[in-house]
MMTF fields as JSON, N, C-alpha, C and O atoms, coordinates in Angstrom:
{
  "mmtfVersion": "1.0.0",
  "mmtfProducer": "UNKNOWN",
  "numBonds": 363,
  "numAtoms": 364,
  "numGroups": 91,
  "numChains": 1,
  "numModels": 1,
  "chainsPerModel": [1],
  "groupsPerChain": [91],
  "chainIdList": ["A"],
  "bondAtomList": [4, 2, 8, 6, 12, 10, 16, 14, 20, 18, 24, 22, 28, 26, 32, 30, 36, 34, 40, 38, 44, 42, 48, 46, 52, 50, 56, 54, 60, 58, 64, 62, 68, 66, 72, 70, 76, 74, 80, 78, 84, 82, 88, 86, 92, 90, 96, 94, 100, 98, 104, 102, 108, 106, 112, 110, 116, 114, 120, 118, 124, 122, 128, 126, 132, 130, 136, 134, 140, 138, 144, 142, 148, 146, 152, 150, 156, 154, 160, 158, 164, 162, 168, 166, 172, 170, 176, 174, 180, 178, 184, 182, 188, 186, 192, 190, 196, 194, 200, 198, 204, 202, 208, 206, 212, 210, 216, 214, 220, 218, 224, 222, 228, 226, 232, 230, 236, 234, 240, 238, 244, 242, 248, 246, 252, 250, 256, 254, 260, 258, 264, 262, 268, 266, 272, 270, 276, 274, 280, 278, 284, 282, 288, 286, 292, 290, 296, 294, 300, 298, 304, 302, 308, 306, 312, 310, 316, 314, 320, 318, 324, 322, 328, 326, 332, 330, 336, 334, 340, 338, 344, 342, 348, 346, 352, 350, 356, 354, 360, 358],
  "bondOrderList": [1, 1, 1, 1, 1, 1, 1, 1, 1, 1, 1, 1, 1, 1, 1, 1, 1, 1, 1, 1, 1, 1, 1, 1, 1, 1, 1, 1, 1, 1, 1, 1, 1, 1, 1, 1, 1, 1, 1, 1, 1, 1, 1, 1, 1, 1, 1, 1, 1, 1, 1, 1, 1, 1, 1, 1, 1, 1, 1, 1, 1, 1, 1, 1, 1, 1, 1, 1, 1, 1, 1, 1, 1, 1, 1, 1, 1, 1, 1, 1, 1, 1, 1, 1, 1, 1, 1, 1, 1, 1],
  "groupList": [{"groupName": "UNK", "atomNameList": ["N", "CA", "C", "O"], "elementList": ["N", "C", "C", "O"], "formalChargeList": [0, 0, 0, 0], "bondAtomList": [1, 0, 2, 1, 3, 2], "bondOrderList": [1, 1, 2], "singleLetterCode": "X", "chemCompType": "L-PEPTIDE LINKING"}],
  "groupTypeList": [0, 0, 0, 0, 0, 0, 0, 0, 0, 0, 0, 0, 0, 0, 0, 0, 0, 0, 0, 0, 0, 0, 0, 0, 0, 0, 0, 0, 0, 0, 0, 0, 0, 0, 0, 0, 0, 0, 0, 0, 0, 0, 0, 0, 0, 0, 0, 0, 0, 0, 0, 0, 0, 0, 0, 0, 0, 0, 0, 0, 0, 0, 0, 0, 0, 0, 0, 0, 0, 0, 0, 0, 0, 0, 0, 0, 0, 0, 0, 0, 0, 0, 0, 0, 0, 0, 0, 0, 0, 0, 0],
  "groupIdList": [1, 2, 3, 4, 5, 6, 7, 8, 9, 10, 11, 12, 13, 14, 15, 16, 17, 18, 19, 20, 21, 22, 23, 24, 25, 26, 27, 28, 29, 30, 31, 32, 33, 34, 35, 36, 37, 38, 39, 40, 41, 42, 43, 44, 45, 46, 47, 48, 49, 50, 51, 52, 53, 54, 55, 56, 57, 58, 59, 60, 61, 62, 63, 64, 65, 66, 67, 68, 69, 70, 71, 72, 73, 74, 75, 76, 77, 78, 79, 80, 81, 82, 83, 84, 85, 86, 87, 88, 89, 90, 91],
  "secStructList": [7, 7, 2, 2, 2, 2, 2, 2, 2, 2, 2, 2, 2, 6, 6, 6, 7, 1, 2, 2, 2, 2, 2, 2, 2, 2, 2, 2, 2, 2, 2, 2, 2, 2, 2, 2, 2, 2, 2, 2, 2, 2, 2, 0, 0, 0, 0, 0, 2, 2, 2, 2, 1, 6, 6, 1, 7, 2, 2, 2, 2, 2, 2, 2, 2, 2, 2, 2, 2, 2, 2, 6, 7, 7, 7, 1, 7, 7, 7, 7, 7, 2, 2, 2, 2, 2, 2, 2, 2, 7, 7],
  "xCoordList": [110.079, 110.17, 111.254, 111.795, 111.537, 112.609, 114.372, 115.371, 114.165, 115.418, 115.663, 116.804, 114.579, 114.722, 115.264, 115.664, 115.197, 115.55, 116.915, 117.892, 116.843, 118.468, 119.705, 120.906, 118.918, 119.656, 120.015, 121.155, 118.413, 118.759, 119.895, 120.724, 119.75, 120.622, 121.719, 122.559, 121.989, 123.78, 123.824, 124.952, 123.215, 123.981, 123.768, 124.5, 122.818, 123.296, 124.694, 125.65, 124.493, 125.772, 126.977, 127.752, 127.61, 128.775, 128.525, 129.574, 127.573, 127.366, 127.544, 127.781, 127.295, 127.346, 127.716, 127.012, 129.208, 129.644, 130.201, 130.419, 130.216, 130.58, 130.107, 129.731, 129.841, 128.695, 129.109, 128.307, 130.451, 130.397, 129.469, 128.597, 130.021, 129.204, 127.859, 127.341, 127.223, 125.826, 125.438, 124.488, 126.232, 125.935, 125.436, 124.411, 126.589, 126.789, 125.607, 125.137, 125.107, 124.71, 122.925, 122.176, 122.601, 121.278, 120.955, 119.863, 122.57, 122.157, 122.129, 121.632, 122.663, 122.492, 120.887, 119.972, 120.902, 119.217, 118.185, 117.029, 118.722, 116.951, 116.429, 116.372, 115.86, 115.061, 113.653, 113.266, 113.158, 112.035, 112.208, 111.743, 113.35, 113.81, 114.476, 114.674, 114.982, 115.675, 114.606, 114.534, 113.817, 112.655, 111.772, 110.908, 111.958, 110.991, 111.778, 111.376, 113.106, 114.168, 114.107, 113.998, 114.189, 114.301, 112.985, 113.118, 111.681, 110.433, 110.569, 109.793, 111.23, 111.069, 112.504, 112.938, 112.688, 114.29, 113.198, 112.735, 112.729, 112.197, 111.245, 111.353, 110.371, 109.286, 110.115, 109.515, 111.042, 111.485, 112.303, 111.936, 113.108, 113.383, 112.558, 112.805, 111.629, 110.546, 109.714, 109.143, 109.38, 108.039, 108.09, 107.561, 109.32, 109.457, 110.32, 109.872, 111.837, 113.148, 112.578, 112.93, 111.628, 111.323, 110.605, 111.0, 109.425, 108.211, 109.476, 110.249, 109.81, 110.725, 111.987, 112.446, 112.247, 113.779, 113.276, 113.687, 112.716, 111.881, 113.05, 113.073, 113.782, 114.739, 116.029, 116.937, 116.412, 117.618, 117.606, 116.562, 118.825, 119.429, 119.071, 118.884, 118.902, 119.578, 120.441, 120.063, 121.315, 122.637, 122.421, 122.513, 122.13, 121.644, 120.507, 120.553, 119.807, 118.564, 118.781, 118.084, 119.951, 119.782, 121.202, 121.28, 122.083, 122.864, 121.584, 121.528, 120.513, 120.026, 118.784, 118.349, 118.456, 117.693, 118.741, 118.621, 119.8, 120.674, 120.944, 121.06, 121.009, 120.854, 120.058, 120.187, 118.693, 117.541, 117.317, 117.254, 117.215, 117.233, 118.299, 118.138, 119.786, 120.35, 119.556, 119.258, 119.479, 118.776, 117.558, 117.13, 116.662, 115.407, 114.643, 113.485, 114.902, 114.05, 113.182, 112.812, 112.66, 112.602, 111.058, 110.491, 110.148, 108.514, 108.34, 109.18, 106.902, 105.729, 106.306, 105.451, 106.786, 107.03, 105.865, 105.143, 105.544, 104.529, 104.411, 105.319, 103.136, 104.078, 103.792, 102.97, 105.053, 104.598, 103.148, 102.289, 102.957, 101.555, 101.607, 102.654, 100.347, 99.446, 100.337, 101.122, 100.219, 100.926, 102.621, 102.886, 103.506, 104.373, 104.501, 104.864, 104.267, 103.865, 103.645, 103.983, 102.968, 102.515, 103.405, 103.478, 104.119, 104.841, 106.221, 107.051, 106.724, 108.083, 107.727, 108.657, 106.578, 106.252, 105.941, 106.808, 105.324, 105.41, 107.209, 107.475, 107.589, 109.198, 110.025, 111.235],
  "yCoordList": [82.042, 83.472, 84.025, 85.121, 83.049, 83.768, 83.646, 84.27, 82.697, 82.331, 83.659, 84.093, 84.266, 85.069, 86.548, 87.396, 86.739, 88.209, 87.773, 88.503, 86.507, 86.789, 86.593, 86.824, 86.218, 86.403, 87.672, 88.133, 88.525, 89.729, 90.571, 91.241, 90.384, 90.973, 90.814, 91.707, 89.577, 89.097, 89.987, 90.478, 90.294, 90.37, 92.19, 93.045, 92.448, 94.319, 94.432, 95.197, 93.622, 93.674, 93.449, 94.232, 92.617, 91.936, 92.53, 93.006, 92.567, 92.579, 93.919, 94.145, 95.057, 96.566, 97.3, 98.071, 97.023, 97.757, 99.713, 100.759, 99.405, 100.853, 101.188, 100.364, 102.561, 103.157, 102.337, 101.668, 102.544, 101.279, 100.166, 100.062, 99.124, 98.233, 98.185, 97.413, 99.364, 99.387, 99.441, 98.77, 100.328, 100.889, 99.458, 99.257, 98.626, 97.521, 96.429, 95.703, 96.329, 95.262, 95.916, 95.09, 97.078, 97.348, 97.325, 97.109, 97.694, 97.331, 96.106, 95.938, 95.091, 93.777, 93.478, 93.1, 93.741, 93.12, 93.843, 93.44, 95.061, 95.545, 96.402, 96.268, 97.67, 98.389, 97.94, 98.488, 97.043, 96.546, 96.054, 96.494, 94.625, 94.064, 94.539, 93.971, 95.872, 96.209, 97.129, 97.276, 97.75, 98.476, 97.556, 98.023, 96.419, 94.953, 94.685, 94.622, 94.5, 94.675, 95.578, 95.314, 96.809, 97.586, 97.899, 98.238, 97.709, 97.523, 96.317, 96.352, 95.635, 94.575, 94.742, 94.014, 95.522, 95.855, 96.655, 96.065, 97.717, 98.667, 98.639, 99.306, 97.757, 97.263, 95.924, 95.43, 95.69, 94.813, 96.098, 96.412, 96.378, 97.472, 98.502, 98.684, 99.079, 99.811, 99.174, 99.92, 98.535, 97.471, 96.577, 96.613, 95.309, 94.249, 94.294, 94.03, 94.693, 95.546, 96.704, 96.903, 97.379, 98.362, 98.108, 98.584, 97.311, 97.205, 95.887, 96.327, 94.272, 93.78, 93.92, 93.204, 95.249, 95.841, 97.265, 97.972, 97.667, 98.636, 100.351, 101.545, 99.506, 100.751, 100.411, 100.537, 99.922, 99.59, 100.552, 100.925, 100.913, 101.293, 100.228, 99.117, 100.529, 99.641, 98.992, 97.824, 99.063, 98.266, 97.391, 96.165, 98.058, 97.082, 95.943, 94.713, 96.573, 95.789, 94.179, 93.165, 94.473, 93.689, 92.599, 91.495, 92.905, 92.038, 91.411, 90.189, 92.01, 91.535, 90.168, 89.386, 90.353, 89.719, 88.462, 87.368, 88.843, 87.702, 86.538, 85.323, 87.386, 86.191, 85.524, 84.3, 86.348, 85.621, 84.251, 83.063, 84.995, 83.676, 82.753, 81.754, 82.976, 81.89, 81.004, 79.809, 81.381, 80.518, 80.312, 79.78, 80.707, 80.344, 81.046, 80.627, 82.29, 82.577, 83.621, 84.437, 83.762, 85.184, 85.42, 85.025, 86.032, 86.128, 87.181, 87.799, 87.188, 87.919, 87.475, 88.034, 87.139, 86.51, 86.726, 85.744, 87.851, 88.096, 87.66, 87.738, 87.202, 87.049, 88.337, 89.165, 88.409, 89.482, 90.256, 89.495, 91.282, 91.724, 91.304, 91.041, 91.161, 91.154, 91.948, 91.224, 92.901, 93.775, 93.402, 92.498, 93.702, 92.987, 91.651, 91.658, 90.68, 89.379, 88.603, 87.592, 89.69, 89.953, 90.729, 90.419, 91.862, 91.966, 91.393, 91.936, 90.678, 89.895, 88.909, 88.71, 88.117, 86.647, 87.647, 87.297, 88.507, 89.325, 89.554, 89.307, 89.713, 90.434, 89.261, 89.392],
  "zCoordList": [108.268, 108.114, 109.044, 108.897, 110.121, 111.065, 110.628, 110.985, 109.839, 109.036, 108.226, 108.064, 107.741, 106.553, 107.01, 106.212, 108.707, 109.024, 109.446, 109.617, 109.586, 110.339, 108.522, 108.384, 107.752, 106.627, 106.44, 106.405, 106.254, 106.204, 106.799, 106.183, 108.264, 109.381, 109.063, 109.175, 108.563, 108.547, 107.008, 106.963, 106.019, 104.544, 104.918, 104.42, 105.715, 106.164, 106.93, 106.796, 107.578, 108.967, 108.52, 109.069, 107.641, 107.009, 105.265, 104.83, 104.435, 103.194, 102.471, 101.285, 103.905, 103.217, 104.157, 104.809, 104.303, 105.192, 104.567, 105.179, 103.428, 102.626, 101.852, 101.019, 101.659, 100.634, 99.157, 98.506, 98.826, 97.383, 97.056, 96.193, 98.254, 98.574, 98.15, 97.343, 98.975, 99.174, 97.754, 97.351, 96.848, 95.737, 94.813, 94.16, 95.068, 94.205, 94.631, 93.755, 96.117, 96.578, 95.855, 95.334, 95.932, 95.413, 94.002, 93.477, 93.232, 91.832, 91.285, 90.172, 92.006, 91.875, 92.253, 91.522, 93.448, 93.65, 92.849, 92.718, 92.26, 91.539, 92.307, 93.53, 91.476, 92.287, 93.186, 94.218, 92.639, 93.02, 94.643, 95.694, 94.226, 95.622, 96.546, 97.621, 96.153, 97.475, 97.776, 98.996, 97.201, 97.975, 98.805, 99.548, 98.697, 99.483, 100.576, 101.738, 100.124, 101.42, 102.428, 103.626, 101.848, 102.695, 103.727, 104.903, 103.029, 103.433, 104.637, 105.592, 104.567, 105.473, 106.816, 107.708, 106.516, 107.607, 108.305, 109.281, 108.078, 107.825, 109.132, 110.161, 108.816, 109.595, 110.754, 111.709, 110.501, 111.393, 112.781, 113.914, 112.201, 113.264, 114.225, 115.417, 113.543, 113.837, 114.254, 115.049, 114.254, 114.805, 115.953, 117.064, 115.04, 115.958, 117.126, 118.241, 116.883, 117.867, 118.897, 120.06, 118.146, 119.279, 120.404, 121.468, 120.352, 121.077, 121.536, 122.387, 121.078, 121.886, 123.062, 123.952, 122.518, 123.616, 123.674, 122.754, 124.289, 124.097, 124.839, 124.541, 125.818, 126.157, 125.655, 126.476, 124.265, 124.299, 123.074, 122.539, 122.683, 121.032, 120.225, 120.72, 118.512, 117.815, 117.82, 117.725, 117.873, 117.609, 118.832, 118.77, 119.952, 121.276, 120.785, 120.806, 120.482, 119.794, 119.054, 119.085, 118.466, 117.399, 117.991, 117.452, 118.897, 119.85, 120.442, 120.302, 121.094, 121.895, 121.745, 122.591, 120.085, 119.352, 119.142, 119.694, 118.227, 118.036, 119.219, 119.058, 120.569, 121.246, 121.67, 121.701, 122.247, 122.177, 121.195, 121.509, 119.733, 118.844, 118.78, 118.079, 119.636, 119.461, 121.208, 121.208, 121.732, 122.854, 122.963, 123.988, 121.868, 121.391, 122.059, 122.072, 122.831, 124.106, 123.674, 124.517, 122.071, 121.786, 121.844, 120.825, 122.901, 123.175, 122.046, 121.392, 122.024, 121.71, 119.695, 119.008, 119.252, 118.065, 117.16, 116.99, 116.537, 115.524, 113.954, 113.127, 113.744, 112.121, 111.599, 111.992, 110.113, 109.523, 108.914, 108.466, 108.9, 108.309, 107.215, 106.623, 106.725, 105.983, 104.535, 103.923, 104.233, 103.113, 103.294, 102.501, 103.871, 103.985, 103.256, 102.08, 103.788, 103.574, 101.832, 101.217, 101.66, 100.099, 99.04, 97.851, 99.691, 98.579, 98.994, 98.266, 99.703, 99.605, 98.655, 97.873, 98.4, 97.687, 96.417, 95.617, 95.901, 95.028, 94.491, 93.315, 94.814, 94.732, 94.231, 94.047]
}
């Protein structure tokens, strides 16, 4: 599952850098899946980034995650909820 946010991270970060983009990258995936996507950014930012880096920015946040997980050092590692969980394998 940890493979699956840093996919995420990289295809927001590099994948949609311009509203075109974005336009194109959601009508490709489907209304369904990018509402699962976004559900899962969603709850990753808000949830996991916040309570983990708790005085940093986003953008701080997510430098700060990237390195953690490249040096493996990353605590309190939750799995996703329950509802979550269910509608990505749904999707």
């Amino acid at each position: 599952m940890r493979i699956i946010y840093i996919i995420l991270l990289l295809i927001l970060t590099f994948g949609c850098s311009s509203n075109n983009n974005i336009s194109e990258f959601e009508k490709v995936l489907g209304k369904k899946n990018n509402e699962t996507l976004t559900l899962l950014v969603n709850d990753f930012e808000n949830d996991f980034l916040r309570k983990q880096y708790p005085n940093s920015k986003l953008n701080e946040s997510y430098k700060k995650f990237l390195i953690d997980y490249k040096n493996d050092s990353l605590e309190n590692w939750v799995p996703l909820p329950k509802k979550i969980t269910e509608k990505f394998n749904s999707s």
